[in-house]
Short mmCIF file of C-alpha atoms in Angstrom, two decimals:
data_model
loop_
_atom_site.label_atom_id
_atom_site.label_comp_id
_atom_site.label_asym_id
_atom_site.label_seq_id
_atom_site.Cartn_x
_atom_site.Cartn_y
_atom_site.Cartn_z
CA MET E 1 0.00 0.00 0.00
CA GLU E 2 1.54 3.30 -0.98
CA PHE E 3 0.59 6.65 0.51
CA GLU E 4 0.58 10.03 -1.09
CA GLU E 5 2.53 12.94 0.32
CA SER E 6 2.02 13.97 3.93
CA TRP E 7 -1.25 15.47 5.07
CA SER E 8 -1.92 17.50 8.22
CA GLN E 9 -3.53 14.52 9.90
CA ARG E 10 -4.21 11.02 8.71
CA ILE E 11 -6.01 8.07 10.18
CA MET E 12 -5.92 4.76 8.42
CA ARG E 13 -8.19 1.93 9.51
CA ILE E 14 -7.94 -1.60 8.23
CA ASP E 15 -11.31 -3.33 8.56
CA PRO E 16 -12.77 -0.25 10.28
CA SER E 17 -16.35 -1.37 10.09
CA ASP E 18 -17.66 -3.83 12.66
CA TYR E 19 -20.56 -4.53 10.37
CA HIS E 20 -21.39 -5.66 6.87
CA TYR E 21 -24.41 -4.32 5.04
CA MET E 22 -26.55 -6.23 2.57
CA LYS E 23 -29.14 -4.99 0.13
CA VAL E 24 -31.56 -7.87 -0.49
CA ARG E 25 -34.88 -8.52 -2.16
CA LEU E 26 -37.32 -11.34 -1.49
CA GLU E 27 -39.05 -12.83 -4.51
CA PHE E 28 -42.03 -15.14 -4.42
CA GLU E 29 -42.97 -17.53 -7.18
CA GLU E 30 -46.56 -16.32 -6.87
CA HIS E 31 -47.56 -12.67 -6.72
CA GLY E 32 -49.60 -10.99 -4.04
CA ILE E 33 -47.81 -12.22 -0.93
CA GLY E 34 -46.91 -9.46 1.48
CA LEU E 35 -44.92 -9.22 4.68
CA ASN E 36 -44.57 -6.36 7.10
CA ALA E 37 -41.20 -5.46 8.60
CA ALA E 38 -41.62 -7.64 11.68
CA GLN E 39 -42.66 -10.66 9.61
CA PHE E 40 -39.71 -10.06 7.29
CA LYS E 41 -37.28 -10.03 10.18
CA GLN E 42 -38.88 -13.12 11.67
CA LEU E 43 -38.43 -14.88 8.33
CA LEU E 44 -34.70 -14.13 8.43
CA VAL E 45 -34.46 -15.37 12.01
CA SER E 46 -36.15 -18.63 11.03
CA ALA E 47 -33.80 -18.97 8.05
CA LEU E 48 -30.85 -18.71 10.42
CA GLN E 49 -32.47 -21.21 12.78
CA GLU E 50 -33.09 -23.71 9.99
CA LEU E 51 -29.45 -23.74 8.94
CA PHE E 52 -27.57 -23.02 12.15
CA GLY E 53 -29.98 -23.97 14.95
CA GLU E 54 -30.83 -21.97 18.07
CA VAL E 55 -27.35 -20.47 18.31
CA GLY E 56 -27.63 -19.25 14.72
CA ALA E 57 -31.07 -17.80 15.36
CA ALA E 58 -29.59 -15.67 18.16
CA LEU E 59 -27.28 -13.87 15.71
CA PRO E 60 -28.07 -10.17 16.08
CA PHE E 61 -28.79 -8.28 12.90
CA ASP E 62 -30.83 -5.19 11.96
CA VAL E 63 -33.29 -4.49 9.19
CA LEU E 64 -32.21 -0.90 8.59
CA THR E 65 -34.73 -0.23 5.84
CA TYR E 66 -37.67 -2.23 4.54
CA GLU E 67 -39.93 -1.54 1.60
CA GLU E 68 -43.09 -3.62 1.81
CA LYS E 69 -44.07 -2.96 -1.81
CA THR E 70 -40.91 -4.47 -3.31
CA LEU E 71 -39.97 -6.71 -0.35
CA SER E 72 -36.51 -5.05 -0.40
CA ALA E 73 -34.38 -4.36 2.60
CA ILE E 74 -30.99 -3.23 3.81
CA LEU E 75 -29.61 -5.47 6.53
CA ARG E 76 -26.80 -4.84 8.97
CA VAL E 77 -24.93 -7.74 10.55
CA CYS E 78 -21.73 -7.98 12.56
CA ASN E 79 -18.74 -9.19 10.57
CA SER E 80 -18.57 -12.53 12.37
CA GLY E 81 -22.15 -13.31 11.34
CA PHE E 82 -21.97 -12.06 7.75
CA VAL E 83 -21.28 -15.40 6.08
CA LYS E 84 -23.85 -17.18 8.28
CA LEU E 85 -26.58 -14.69 7.40
CA TRP E 86 -25.76 -14.71 3.68
CA SER E 87 -25.76 -18.51 3.55
CA SER E 88 -29.08 -18.63 5.43
CA LEU E 89 -30.63 -16.31 2.86
CA THR E 90 -29.28 -18.51 0.08
CA MET E 91 -30.80 -21.67 1.53
CA LEU E 92 -34.24 -20.25 2.29
CA GLY E 93 -36.74 -21.70 -0.14
CA SER E 94 -40.23 -21.07 1.18
CA TYR E 95 -42.41 -19.00 3.48
CA LYS E 96 -45.68 -20.46 4.81
CA GLY E 97 -45.70 -22.98 2.00
CA ASN E 98 -45.04 -20.38 -0.73
CA LYS E 99 -41.88 -20.82 -2.77
CA CYS E 100 -39.53 -17.88 -2.53
CA ALA E 101 -35.90 -16.88 -2.90
CA PHE E 102 -33.70 -14.09 -1.65
CA ARG E 103 -31.76 -12.04 -4.19
CA VAL E 104 -28.65 -10.44 -2.74
CA ILE E 105 -28.32 -7.22 -4.73
CA GLN E 106 -25.25 -5.71 -3.09
CA VAL E 107 -23.01 -6.21 -0.08
CA SER E 108 -20.43 -3.90 1.45
CA PRO E 109 -18.76 -3.08 4.76
CA PHE E 110 -19.69 0.55 4.02
CA LEU E 111 -23.32 1.60 4.27
CA LEU E 112 -22.63 4.51 1.93
CA ALA E 113 -21.74 2.07 -0.85
CA LEU E 114 -25.30 0.71 -0.85
CA SER E 115 -26.68 4.06 -1.98
CA GLY E 116 -24.71 3.95 -5.25
CA ASN E 117 -24.67 0.74 -7.26
CA SER E 118 -23.34 1.25 -10.78
CA ARG E 119 -24.73 -2.15 -11.79
CA GLU E 120 -28.18 -0.57 -11.52
CA LEU E 121 -27.42 1.85 -14.36
CA VAL E 122 -29.80 0.95 -17.19
CA LEU E 123 -29.49 2.83 -20.45
CA ASP E 124 -31.84 1.28 -23.00
CA MET M 1 -9.58 -26.58 4.40
CA ALA M 2 -7.88 -23.38 3.26
CA THR M 3 -10.74 -22.78 0.81
CA LEU M 4 -13.33 -23.30 3.54
CA ARG M 5 -11.50 -20.97 5.85
CA ARG M 6 -11.32 -18.34 3.10
CA LEU M 7 -15.04 -18.67 2.38
CA ARG M 8 -15.87 -18.10 6.04
CA GLU M 9 -13.79 -14.93 6.29
CA THR M 10 -15.32 -11.52 5.84
CA PRO M 11 -13.62 -9.51 3.10
CA GLN M 12 -10.98 -7.04 4.18
CA HIS M 13 -11.65 -3.34 3.62
CA PHE M 14 -9.88 -0.03 4.23
CA LEU M 15 -10.88 3.46 5.22
CA SER M 16 -8.35 6.25 5.08
CA CYS M 17 -9.16 9.75 6.32
CA VAL M 18 -6.90 12.76 5.90
CA MET M 19 -7.21 16.40 6.85
CA SER M 20 -6.08 19.47 4.98
CA SER M 21 -7.23 22.97 4.01
CA PHE M 22 -8.33 24.61 0.80
CA HIS M 23 -5.93 27.40 1.72
CA ASP M 24 -3.03 24.98 1.37
CA PRO M 25 -0.81 26.33 -1.46
CA ARG M 26 -0.66 22.83 -2.98
CA PRO M 27 -4.15 21.98 -4.33
CA ARG M 28 -3.92 18.28 -3.55
CA HIS M 29 -7.71 17.95 -3.50
CA ARG M 30 -7.89 18.95 -7.15
CA HIS M 31 -5.24 16.46 -8.21
CA PHE M 32 -6.98 13.73 -6.25
CA VAL M 33 -10.36 14.37 -7.89
CA GLU M 34 -8.94 14.78 -11.38
CA THR M 35 -7.22 11.40 -11.28
CA HIS M 36 -10.40 9.48 -10.42
CA TYR M 37 -11.69 8.81 -13.89
CA TYR M 38 -14.71 6.53 -13.66
CA ASN M 39 -17.32 8.24 -11.55
CA TYR M 40 -20.85 6.83 -11.38
CA LYS M 41 -22.51 8.84 -8.68
CA VAL M 42 -21.93 12.16 -6.98
CA SER M 43 -23.99 13.29 -4.04
CA PHE M 44 -23.76 16.23 -1.69
CA LEU M 45 -25.46 16.93 1.61
CA ILE M 46 -25.91 20.44 2.95
CA PRO M 47 -27.09 20.67 6.58
CA GLU M 48 -29.55 23.40 7.60
CA CYS M 49 -30.58 23.93 4.00
CA ALA M 50 -34.00 23.16 2.52
CA LEU M 51 -33.52 23.88 -1.19
CA LEU M 52 -30.79 23.51 -3.78
CA PRO M 53 -28.73 26.71 -3.55
CA LYS M 54 -28.92 29.00 -6.59
CA GLU M 55 -25.19 28.90 -7.17
CA LEU M 56 -25.29 25.12 -7.57
CA LYS M 57 -28.46 24.78 -9.62
CA SER M 58 -26.95 25.48 -13.04
CA LEU M 59 -23.85 23.37 -12.43
CA VAL M 60 -25.81 20.35 -11.25
CA THR M 61 -27.79 20.24 -14.50
CA GLU M 62 -24.65 20.66 -16.64
CA LEU M 63 -22.61 17.66 -15.55
CA GLY M 64 -23.31 15.79 -18.78
CA PRO M 65 -23.86 14.62 -21.42
CA TYR M 66 -22.35 11.21 -21.83
CA TYR M 67 -22.78 8.71 -24.63
CA LEU M 68 -23.52 5.03 -25.03
CA VAL M 69 -22.10 3.26 -28.09
CA LYS M 70 -23.23 -0.31 -28.57
CA ASN M 71 -21.24 -3.21 -30.01
CA LEU M 72 -18.15 -1.13 -30.64
CA PRO M 73 -15.13 -3.19 -31.75
CA LEU M 74 -11.95 -2.62 -29.77
CA HIS M 75 -9.90 -1.95 -32.89
CA GLU M 76 -11.67 1.41 -33.25
CA PHE M 77 -9.66 2.67 -30.28
CA ILE M 78 -6.30 2.11 -31.92
CA THR M 79 -7.02 3.84 -35.21
CA PRO M 80 -4.80 6.92 -35.69
CA GLU M 81 -7.91 9.00 -36.44
CA PHE M 82 -9.51 8.20 -33.08
CA ILE M 83 -6.30 8.74 -31.13
CA ASN M 84 -5.51 12.07 -32.81
CA THR M 85 -9.08 13.37 -32.51
CA PHE M 86 -10.02 12.37 -28.98
CA VAL M 87 -7.04 11.06 -27.04
CA LYS M 88 -4.53 13.61 -25.82
CA LYS M 89 -2.61 10.98 -23.92
CA GLY M 90 -4.00 7.76 -22.63
CA LYS M 91 -3.96 4.05 -22.33
CA LEU M 92 -6.39 1.35 -23.25
CA ILE M 93 -6.52 -0.96 -20.25
CA LEU M 94 -8.17 -4.36 -20.55
CA SER M 95 -9.00 -6.63 -17.65
CA LEU M 96 -9.44 -10.10 -19.13
CA ASP M 97 -10.14 -13.56 -17.85
CA LYS M 98 -7.48 -16.17 -18.56
CA ASP M 99 -9.09 -17.68 -21.66
CA THR M 100 -9.76 -14.35 -23.33
CA TYR M 101 -6.27 -13.13 -22.49
CA GLU M 102 -4.66 -16.16 -24.09
CA GLU M 103 -6.88 -15.83 -27.14
CA THR M 104 -5.91 -12.20 -27.74
CA GLY M 105 -2.22 -13.11 -27.95
CA LEU M 106 -1.26 -9.78 -26.39
CA GLU M 107 1.33 -9.14 -23.72
CA GLY M 108 0.00 -8.38 -20.25
CA HIS M 109 0.57 -9.18 -16.62
CA PRO M 110 -1.41 -11.16 -14.03
CA SER M 111 -3.86 -9.24 -11.89
CA LYS M 112 -2.36 -8.47 -8.49
CA TYR M 113 -5.59 -9.76 -6.90
CA SER M 114 -5.82 -13.09 -8.62
CA GLY M 115 -3.88 -15.12 -6.08
CA ARG M 116 -1.41 -17.89 -6.72
CA LYS M 117 -3.26 -19.19 -9.76
CA SER M 118 -3.74 -16.24 -12.09
CA MET M 119 -7.23 -16.24 -13.57
CA ARG M 120 -7.29 -12.54 -14.56
CA PHE M 121 -4.83 -10.59 -16.63
CA ILE M 122 -4.32 -6.92 -17.36
CA VAL M 123 -3.30 -5.67 -20.80
CA SER M 124 -2.23 -2.05 -21.12
CA VAL M 125 -1.95 -0.45 -24.55
CA ASP M 126 -0.29 2.97 -24.69
CA LEU M 127 -2.29 4.69 -27.43
CA MET M 128 0.05 7.63 -27.98
CA GLU M 129 3.05 5.36 -28.29
CA LEU M 130 1.16 3.26 -30.84
CA SER M 131 0.10 6.23 -32.91
CA PHE M 132 3.67 7.52 -33.25
CA ASN M 133 4.79 4.47 -35.15
CA LEU M 134 2.14 2.67 -37.18
CA ASN M 135 4.69 0.36 -38.75
CA SER M 136 5.97 -0.93 -35.42
CA LYS M 137 5.64 -4.61 -34.51
CA LYS M 138 3.59 -3.62 -31.49
CA TYR M 139 0.99 -1.76 -33.53
CA LYS M 140 0.74 -4.53 -36.11
CA ARG M 141 0.32 -7.20 -33.45
CA THR M 142 -2.29 -5.21 -31.52
CA SER M 143 -4.18 -4.45 -34.69
CA TRP M 144 -4.09 -8.10 -35.78
CA SER M 145 -5.29 -9.22 -32.35
CA PHE M 146 -8.24 -6.81 -32.26
CA LYS M 147 -9.27 -7.30 -35.89
CA GLU M 148 -8.56 -10.97 -36.57
CA LYS M 149 -7.31 -13.06 -33.67
CA LYS M 150 -9.93 -12.08 -31.07
CA PRO M 151 -12.24 -9.32 -32.34
CA LEU M 152 -13.81 -8.10 -29.11
CA LYS M 153 -16.88 -5.87 -29.09
CA PHE M 154 -18.47 -4.15 -26.13
CA ASN M 155 -20.99 -1.49 -25.23
CA PHE M 156 -19.02 1.59 -24.19
CA LEU M 157 -19.82 4.70 -22.20
CA PHE M 158 -18.04 7.84 -23.40
CA ALA M 159 -17.61 11.18 -21.69
CA TRP M 160 -15.58 13.94 -23.28
CA HIS M 161 -14.05 16.91 -21.52
CA ASN M 162 -14.47 19.43 -24.24
CA THR M 163 -17.23 21.55 -25.72
CA GLY M 164 -18.35 22.66 -29.11
CA ALA M 165 -16.80 21.04 -32.14
CA ALA M 166 -15.25 18.09 -30.34
CA GLU M 167 -18.57 17.07 -28.81
CA SER M 168 -20.43 17.05 -32.08
CA SER M 169 -17.67 15.04 -33.72
CA LEU M 170 -18.09 12.30 -31.10
CA MET M 171 -21.65 11.77 -32.30
CA SER M 172 -20.64 11.95 -35.97
CA TYR M 173 -17.47 9.89 -35.50
CA PHE M 174 -19.47 6.92 -34.27
CA SER M 175 -22.45 7.53 -36.51
CA ASN M 176 -21.96 4.09 -38.10
CA TYR M 177 -22.65 2.55 -34.74
CA HIS M 178 -25.62 2.78 -32.46
CA ILE M 179 -24.79 5.87 -30.36
CA GLN M 180 -27.12 7.49 -27.85
CA GLU M 181 -26.69 10.66 -25.87
CA HIS M 182 -27.69 10.58 -22.20
CA GLN M 183 -27.96 13.18 -19.49
CA PRO M 184 -27.01 12.40 -15.89
CA ARG M 185 -30.01 11.78 -13.66
CA VAL M 186 -30.39 14.40 -10.92
CA SER M 187 -32.49 13.87 -7.82
CA GLY M 188 -32.81 16.15 -4.85
CA SER M 189 -34.64 15.81 -1.55
CA SER M 190 -35.25 18.07 1.40
CA LEU M 191 -34.80 16.17 4.63
CA GLY M 192 -36.66 17.07 7.77
CA GLU M 193 -35.32 17.03 11.28
CA LEU M 194 -32.50 14.52 11.72
CA PRO M 195 -29.72 13.82 14.20
CA CYS M 196 -26.16 14.35 13.03
CA PRO M 197 -22.74 13.74 14.57
CA VAL M 198 -20.91 16.62 16.24
CA LEU M 199 -17.68 17.32 14.38
CA GLN M 200 -14.73 19.67 14.60
CA SER M 201 -12.23 19.93 11.79
CA ASP M 202 -9.14 19.68 14.05
CA TYR M 203 -10.25 16.35 15.47
CA ILE M 204 -10.40 13.91 12.60
CA ALA M 205 -10.30 10.95 14.98
CA GLY M 206 -12.93 12.52 17.23
CA LEU M 207 -12.74 13.04 20.98
CA PRO M 208 -14.41 10.44 23.21
CA GLY M 209 -17.63 11.79 24.61
CA VAL M 210 -17.18 15.19 22.96
CA LEU M 211 -16.77 14.83 19.19
CA CYS M 212 -17.34 12.22 16.51
CA GLY M 213 -14.56 11.32 14.13
CA ALA M 214 -14.37 10.82 10.41
CA PRO M 215 -15.24 7.07 10.47
CA GLU M 216 -18.45 7.75 12.46
CA LEU M 217 -19.38 10.52 10.05
CA PHE M 218 -18.82 8.19 7.10
CA GLU M 219 -21.20 5.58 8.48
CA TRP M 220 -23.80 8.21 9.38
CA LEU M 221 -23.65 9.61 5.86
CA GLY M 222 -24.43 6.15 4.52
CA ALA M 223 -27.48 6.01 6.77
CA VAL M 224 -28.73 9.38 5.53
CA CYS M 225 -28.23 8.49 1.85
CA SER M 226 -30.08 5.18 2.31
CA ASN M 227 -32.88 6.81 4.32
CA VAL M 228 -32.26 4.72 7.43
CA ASP M 229 -34.28 5.49 10.53
CA GLN M 230 -31.86 6.69 13.19
CA ASN M 231 -34.16 6.94 16.17
CA ASN M 232 -34.29 3.36 17.36
CA GLU M 233 -34.27 2.07 20.90
CA PRO M 234 -31.74 -0.61 21.88
CA HIS M 235 -34.56 -3.10 22.50
CA ASN M 236 -36.25 -2.53 19.14
CA PHE M 237 -36.89 -5.83 17.30
CA ILE M 238 -36.54 -4.53 13.73
CA SER M 239 -33.47 -2.32 14.04
CA THR M 240 -31.26 -0.95 16.78
CA TYR M 241 -29.36 1.51 14.56
CA CYS M 242 -28.97 5.02 15.92
CA CYS M 243 -26.91 8.09 15.14
CA PRO M 244 -23.34 8.05 16.50
CA GLN M 245 -22.84 9.88 19.79
CA PRO M 246 -22.36 12.71 20.54
CA ASN M 247 -24.91 14.13 18.15
CA THR M 248 -26.97 17.22 17.62
CA ALA M 249 -30.29 17.84 15.86
CA LEU M 250 -30.46 19.38 12.41
CA ALA M 251 -33.67 21.23 11.58
CA LYS M 252 -33.34 20.28 7.92
CA ALA M 253 -30.86 19.25 5.24
CA TYR M 254 -30.68 19.02 1.47
CA LEU M 255 -29.42 15.91 -0.29
CA CYS M 256 -28.72 15.94 -4.03
CA SER M 257 -27.54 12.99 -6.14
CA ILE M 258 -26.35 12.86 -9.73
CA THR M 259 -25.80 9.54 -11.50
CA GLY M 260 -24.35 8.74 -14.90
CA PHE M 261 -20.84 8.77 -16.32
CA LEU M 262 -19.41 11.88 -14.68
CA LEU M 263 -16.20 13.63 -15.60
CA PRO M 264 -13.63 14.39 -12.89
CA GLU M 265 -13.25 17.94 -14.24
CA LYS M 266 -16.94 18.61 -13.60
CA ILE M 267 -16.68 17.13 -10.13
CA CYS M 268 -13.77 19.47 -9.47
CA LEU M 269 -15.98 22.41 -10.44
CA LEU M 270 -18.70 21.16 -8.13
CA LEU M 271 -16.21 20.82 -5.29
CA GLU M 272 -15.03 24.40 -5.81
CA ARG M 273 -18.60 25.68 -5.87
CA LEU M 274 -19.45 23.77 -2.68
CA ARG M 275 -16.34 25.10 -1.00
CA HIS M 276 -17.45 28.66 -1.83
CA TYR M 277 -20.89 27.95 -0.30
CA PHE M 278 -19.31 29.20 2.92
CA ASP M 279 -18.18 32.53 1.44
CA GLU M 280 -21.27 33.98 3.08
CA PRO M 281 -22.16 33.05 6.66
CA LYS M 282 -24.31 29.91 6.82
CA LEU M 283 -25.95 27.93 9.60
CA ALA M 284 -24.31 24.76 8.34
CA PRO M 285 -20.98 24.01 10.05
CA TRP M 286 -19.96 21.66 7.24
CA LEU M 287 -21.22 19.88 4.15
CA THR M 288 -20.23 16.69 2.36
CA LEU M 289 -19.51 15.62 -1.21
CA SER M 290 -19.36 11.88 -1.96
CA VAL M 291 -18.28 10.21 -5.17
CA HIS M 292 -18.86 6.56 -6.08
CA SER M 293 -16.74 4.87 -8.73
CA PHE M 294 -18.06 2.29 -11.15
CA ALA M 295 -17.92 -1.04 -9.36
CA ASP M 296 -16.61 -2.92 -12.41
CA SER M 297 -14.07 -0.47 -13.83
CA PRO M 298 -10.63 -2.04 -14.31
CA VAL M 299 -8.95 0.99 -12.72
CA ALA M 300 -10.15 3.28 -9.96
CA TRP M 301 -7.46 5.92 -9.45
CA ARG M 302 -4.87 6.71 -12.09
CA GLU M 303 -3.86 3.27 -13.34
CA LYS M 304 -4.23 1.48 -10.03
CA GLU M 305 -5.96 -1.82 -10.59
CA HIS M 306 -9.47 -2.12 -9.18
CA GLY M 307 -11.12 -5.44 -8.45
CA PHE M 308 -14.78 -6.16 -7.65
CA HIS M 309 -14.28 -8.95 -5.08
CA LYS M 310 -17.67 -8.93 -3.29
CA GLY M 311 -18.68 -5.30 -3.57
CA GLY M 312 -16.54 -3.28 -5.95
CA GLU M 313 -16.77 -0.27 -3.66
CA HIS M 314 -14.41 2.64 -4.22
CA ILE M 315 -15.79 5.79 -2.65
CA TYR M 316 -14.26 9.08 -1.70
CA ASN M 317 -15.92 11.70 0.45
CA PHE M 318 -15.07 15.30 1.23
CA VAL M 319 -16.26 16.90 4.46
CA ILE M 320 -15.94 20.63 3.84
CA PHE M 321 -15.94 22.80 6.94
CA ASN M 322 -16.99 26.43 7.08
CA ASN M 323 -13.41 27.45 7.95
CA GLN M 324 -12.16 25.94 4.64
CA ASP M 325 -10.60 22.93 6.33
CA TYR M 326 -11.60 19.61 4.83
CA TRP M 327 -11.47 15.93 5.54
CA LEU M 328 -10.98 13.58 2.65
CA GLN M 329 -12.00 9.97 3.13
CA LEU M 330 -11.30 7.04 0.85
CA ALA M 331 -13.14 3.76 1.36
CA VAL M 332 -12.09 0.72 -0.67
CA GLY M 333 -12.59 -3.01 -0.65
CA ALA M 334 -10.17 -5.90 -0.56
CA ASN M 335 -9.12 -5.65 -4.21
CA ASP M 336 -8.02 -2.03 -4.19
CA ASP M 337 -5.09 0.07 -3.11
CA CYS M 338 -5.77 2.50 -0.31
CA PHE M 339 -3.26 5.15 -1.10
CA LEU M 340 -4.36 8.27 0.77
#
């Protein structure tokens, strides 16, 4: 890692964020199924429980934003639980008998990165 | 086992924060901005402000245009006509997977982020050097590779730092291809009351219990831009996120975002205009300007290689204080150099 010339003050943090952030969207095979924020979070908790048991279900994470219309959310999870949460989302296949899947749109250790995703640029 | 261990690890990331002043005789901020070439999104936040200031209105709507050219063959970039018309000095940098690299037959080097087994290669073609000697072996080989050996075609975004005749020739130069002009998308929103961290320019690392530092500000800014609720109780089921402490209440703020393919020269202008926002006394103690790079660009800053890894993030953020001091923050992922 090379540094530019000297600045008045500099702080450099390696792995500064204690958290990882995920932008996700839940898709159902059939239309018309809705969840409120609490139900959405409960679904994620049960996904963790299914894959990792009671200890997994106790993993703390936050639903920072939730849009009921599109079933999209931004999640925050501590770094040690990031892979567990992501793999739980991957393995979740249904909700109350309805087939569904999570799409992980973007992940980053920086929350600011989730507000600008160049892969969303559509120019047709 | 090593693979499993690697899969379980969270990706490394870096955040560098530096402090300087616009009164510094060396305009390092300008050089920094001008050497970030591939900018996707610019956003600025002005505390205690409800509407887009007049002095910024015209500039914000003049950050474009940019162009999309579809199915453009690579060999068009090495024609003497293109280089002499549009390229003052520059390089064509290709980031290729192993198979494509071997099929091109060009000389490159392994990606610094590809690990022990190189699966990605970087080819760098100096366009000015090529144009000086069209009979050279290098030019002939490159031309043969792009036209015959492995004729690659892509959709390209173009942005040109020039006005008048040069702009119109870009449209006419590629008239044989499908070329569209686009304007950057501008969106602005007035935010109501919100908590914000207490900052002081001299204390970039903060002061426990008294001031927040640059890393706390960076996270808070992400929360504002993503419209995250910051007034949660610790026992809340849905979210426990709250504004870093110590914080103060803003009566209002204005957030503006521009997305597209944005030129560093225009961003420099915007930075200067934002800096001069404080020429007259304002309630705001500071404002911010954030710039997101394209996640998939092969380079992020100058010719430093940029890799996507799991997020492709490469963001820089200015915090401009009303005394003309500034903080500059650079946040990058595992496959990037943090050079500030």
